[in-house]
Structure formats: C-alpha cells, structure tokens
C-alpha positions as YAML, in Angstrom:
chain: A
units: angstrom
residues:
- id: 1
  name: MET
  ca: [-15.27, -3.93, -29.56]
- id: 2
  name: ASN
  ca: [-12.94, -4.35, -26.53]
- id: 3
  name: ALA
  ca: [-11.04, -0.94, -25.40]
- id: 4
  name: PRO
  ca: [-6.90, -2.05, -25.97]
- id: 5
  name: ALA
  ca: [-4.60, -2.93, -23.27]
- id: 6
  name: THR
  ca: [-2.70, -0.01, -21.32]
- id: 7
  name: TYR
  ca: [0.62, 0.11, -21.41]
- id: 8
  name: PHE
  ca: [0.24, -0.80, -17.94]
- id: 9
  name: GLU
  ca: [-1.62, -4.25, -18.70]
- id: 10
  name: HIS
  ca: [1.61, -5.18, -20.62]
- id: 11
  name: GLY
  ca: [4.42, -7.62, -20.44]
- id: 12
  name: THR
  ca: [4.40, -10.69, -17.40]
- id: 13
  name: ALA
  ca: [3.96, -10.44, -13.31]
- id: 14
  name: ALA
  ca: [7.54, -9.18, -12.89]
- id: 15
  name: GLU
  ca: [8.20, -6.73, -15.70]
- id: 16
  name: ARG
  ca: [4.78, -4.67, -14.65]
- id: 17
  name: TRP
  ca: [6.23, -5.18, -10.41]
- id: 18
  name: ALA
  ca: [9.85, -4.07, -11.88]
- id: 19
  name: ARG
  ca: [6.93, -1.08, -13.79]
- id: 20
  name: ALA
  ca: [5.55, -0.16, -11.10]
- id: 21
  name: GLN
  ca: [8.08, -0.32, -8.63]
- id: 22
  name: LEU
  ca: [10.19, 2.53, -11.60]
- id: 23
  name: PHE
  ca: [7.07, 4.62, -11.24]
- id: 24
  name: PHE
  ca: [6.58, 4.84, -7.44]
- id: 25
  name: GLU
  ca: [10.90, 5.27, -7.17]
- id: 26
  name: ALA
  ca: [10.19, 8.44, -9.67]
- id: 27
  name: ARG
  ca: [7.26, 9.37, -7.27]
- id: 28
  name: GLU
  ca: [4.57, 8.40, -9.58]
- id: 29
  name: TYR
  ca: [2.28, 7.16, -7.45]
- id: 30
  name: ALA
  ca: [-0.70, 7.52, -8.76]
- id: 31
  name: THR
  ca: [0.95, 5.56, -11.67]
- id: 32
  name: ALA
  ca: [2.70, 3.62, -9.63]
- id: 33
  name: ALA
  ca: [-0.76, 2.10, -7.89]
- id: 34
  name: ARG
  ca: [-2.92, 1.93, -11.19]
- id: 35
  name: ILE
  ca: [-0.58, -1.12, -11.97]
- id: 36
  name: LEU
  ca: [0.02, -2.14, -8.87]
- id: 37
  name: GLU
  ca: [-4.07, -2.65, -8.69]
- id: 38
  name: GLY
  ca: [-3.77, -5.76, -11.63]
- id: 39
  name: LEU
  ca: [-0.89, -7.29, -10.15]
- id: 40
  name: ALA
  ca: [-2.00, -7.11, -6.32]
- id: 41
  name: GLY
  ca: [-5.11, -8.59, -7.65]
- id: 42
  name: GLU
  ca: [-3.14, -11.78, -9.91]
- id: 43
  name: VAL
  ca: [-1.37, -12.17, -6.71]
- id: 44
  name: PRO
  ca: [-3.39, -11.30, -3.56]
- id: 45
  name: GLU
  ca: [-1.32, -14.16, -1.69]
- id: 46
  name: GLN
  ca: [1.87, -11.87, -2.09]
- id: 47
  name: LEU
  ca: [2.69, -9.17, 0.52]
- id: 48
  name: ALA
  ca: [5.14, -7.00, -1.61]
- id: 49
  name: PRO
  ca: [2.83, -5.84, -4.46]
- id: 50
  name: ARG
  ca: [-0.28, -5.42, -2.14]
- id: 51
  name: LEU
  ca: [2.27, -3.26, 0.32]
- id: 52
  name: LEU
  ca: [3.57, -1.43, -2.56]
- id: 53
  name: LEU
  ca: [-0.13, -1.06, -3.80]
- id: 54
  name: ALA
  ca: [-0.65, 0.57, 0.04]
- id: 55
  name: ARG
  ca: [1.88, 3.15, 0.48]
- id: 56
  name: ALA
  ca: [0.70, 4.32, -3.40]
- id: 57
  name: TYR
  ca: [-2.07, 5.21, -2.23]
- id: 58
  name: TYR
  ca: [-1.02, 6.81, 0.88]
- id: 59
  name: HIS
  ca: [1.54, 9.17, -1.56]
- id: 60
  name: SER
  ca: [-0.89, 10.25, -3.46]
- id: 61
  name: ALA
  ca: [-3.81, 10.77, -1.02]
- id: 62
  name: GLN
  ca: [-6.32, 8.54, -1.98]
- id: 63
  name: LEU
  ca: [-6.37, 8.19, 1.92]
- id: 64
  name: SER
  ca: [-9.05, 5.73, 2.15]
- id: 65
  name: ARG
  ca: [-7.89, 3.21, -0.56]
- id: 66
  name: ALA
  ca: [-5.42, 2.74, 1.21]
- id: 67
  name: GLU
  ca: [-7.12, 2.46, 4.51]
- id: 68
  name: HIS
  ca: [-8.96, 0.08, 3.18]
- id: 69
  name: GLU
  ca: [-6.17, -2.22, 1.66]
- id: 70
  name: LEU
  ca: [-3.62, -1.41, 4.80]
- id: 71
  name: ARG
  ca: [-7.03, -3.40, 6.42]
- id: 72
  name: ALA
  ca: [-6.42, -6.17, 4.33]
- id: 73
  name: ILE
  ca: [-2.82, -6.62, 5.11]
- id: 74
  name: LEU
  ca: [-3.39, -6.92, 8.73]
- id: 75
  name: GLU
  ca: [-6.24, -9.37, 8.39]
- id: 76
  name: HIS
  ca: [-3.82, -11.80, 6.68]
- id: 77
  name: TRP
  ca: [-0.48, -10.10, 8.00]
- id: 78
  name: PRO
  ca: [-1.17, -9.31, 11.65]
- id: 79
  name: VAL
  ca: [1.99, -9.17, 12.84]
- id: 80
  name: GLU
  ca: [3.67, -6.57, 9.82]
- id: 81
  name: ASP
  ca: [5.02, -3.97, 11.84]
- id: 82
  name: TYR
  ca: [5.13, -0.89, 8.81]
- id: 83
  name: ALA
  ca: [1.12, -1.80, 7.83]
- id: 84
  name: GLN
  ca: [0.47, -1.10, 11.18]
- id: 85
  name: LEU
  ca: [2.45, 2.51, 11.25]
- id: 86
  name: MET
  ca: [0.92, 2.80, 7.55]
- id: 87
  name: LEU
  ca: [-3.10, 2.79, 9.19]
- id: 88
  name: GLY
  ca: [-2.22, 4.37, 12.05]
- id: 89
  name: ARG
  ca: [-0.23, 7.28, 9.78]
- id: 90
  name: THR
  ca: [-3.13, 7.42, 7.09]
- id: 91
  name: LEU
  ca: [-6.03, 7.34, 10.10]
- id: 92
  name: GLU
  ca: [-4.31, 10.37, 11.01]
- id: 93
  name: ARG
  ca: [-4.47, 12.35, 7.53]
- id: 94
  name: LEU
  ca: [-8.11, 10.90, 7.47]
- id: 95
  name: GLY
  ca: [-8.09, 12.57, 10.93]
- id: 96
  name: ARG
  ca: [-9.14, 10.28, 12.81]
- id: 97
  name: ALA
  ca: [-6.32, 10.40, 15.24]
- id: 98
  name: ALA
  ca: [-8.02, 9.05, 18.35]
- id: 99
  name: GLU
  ca: [-8.47, 5.10, 15.89]
- id: 100
  name: ALA
  ca: [-5.04, 6.03, 14.48]
- id: 101
  name: ARG
  ca: [-3.60, 4.95, 18.21]
- id: 102
  name: PRO
  ca: [-3.91, 1.76, 18.81]
- id: 103
  name: TYR
  ca: [-2.40, 1.35, 15.43]
- id: 104
  name: LEU
  ca: [0.17, 3.36, 16.40]
- id: 105
  name: ARG
  ca: [0.85, 1.54, 19.36]
- id: 106
  name: VAL
  ca: [1.48, -1.84, 18.39]
- id: 107
  name: ALA
  ca: [4.24, -0.72, 15.27]
- id: 108
  name: ALA
  ca: [5.99, 0.98, 18.20]
- id: 109
  name: ALA
  ca: [5.99, -1.59, 20.21]
- id: 110
  name: MET
  ca: [6.85, -3.87, 17.31]
- id: 111
  name: ALA
  ca: [9.36, -1.34, 16.27]
- id: 112
  name: GLY
  ca: [10.93, -1.49, 19.87]
- id: 113
  name: ASP
  ca: [9.92, 1.73, 20.82]
- id: 114
  name: PHE
  ca: [8.94, 1.56, 24.14]
- id: 115
  name: PRO
  ca: [8.10, 4.78, 26.07]
- id: 116
  name: GLU
  ca: [10.20, 4.74, 29.41]
...
C-alpha cells in the first residue's frame, strides 16, 4: 500500500513555490527545503527554486546539502554571483576557509567590490 501524499506534495508547481516561499519567509527553513526538494527536481533548469533550496539548506544548517546544491547551481550558472557567495559562506561554516576564499573573491569581484 502506498503512503499518502504529504501536504508538501499537493498543488501545482506554482502553489508549491508560493508555499515554499511562505515557509522560508517564516524562517521555517527545513519545511521550505522539503517542499523545494521536489519542486527543484521537477524543474532543474530553473534557477530560482534551486537557489532558494540552497538557501533553505544553509539556514537550516544542512550545510553538506547546501554545498552540493550550490556546486550544482554553479555548474549550470557559473556567473551566479550570489551562489558564489553562498558557497563561500557555506564552506566557511564547514570549517574550510581556504577552500572558501576563491568563491568569496569571485563573488566580491562580480559585485564590483575590489580591494583598494
């Protein structure tokens, strides 16, 4: 017998996107991530759900998952400066500061923040 579908799986993609955003804004990051995991899997070619998923992972301290998602994002969208910054911050939180530096430098350069 199949398990019943959860609340997170109900509705159209647009409804689930809106629901995920509401949970994220309410700082219910783990719940937002649960919704976004399915949504991002359905539309992997869209950046917004994947980036919000990475942010939800980061804020809910699922740092390995955040790292994995951010690396996948940068593989497809290497000029996504916010993903560069987030990956750098994620690596810092994981205690890998040396590995984080290049991502943080690239993000700063993309933002026009050059050292004097």
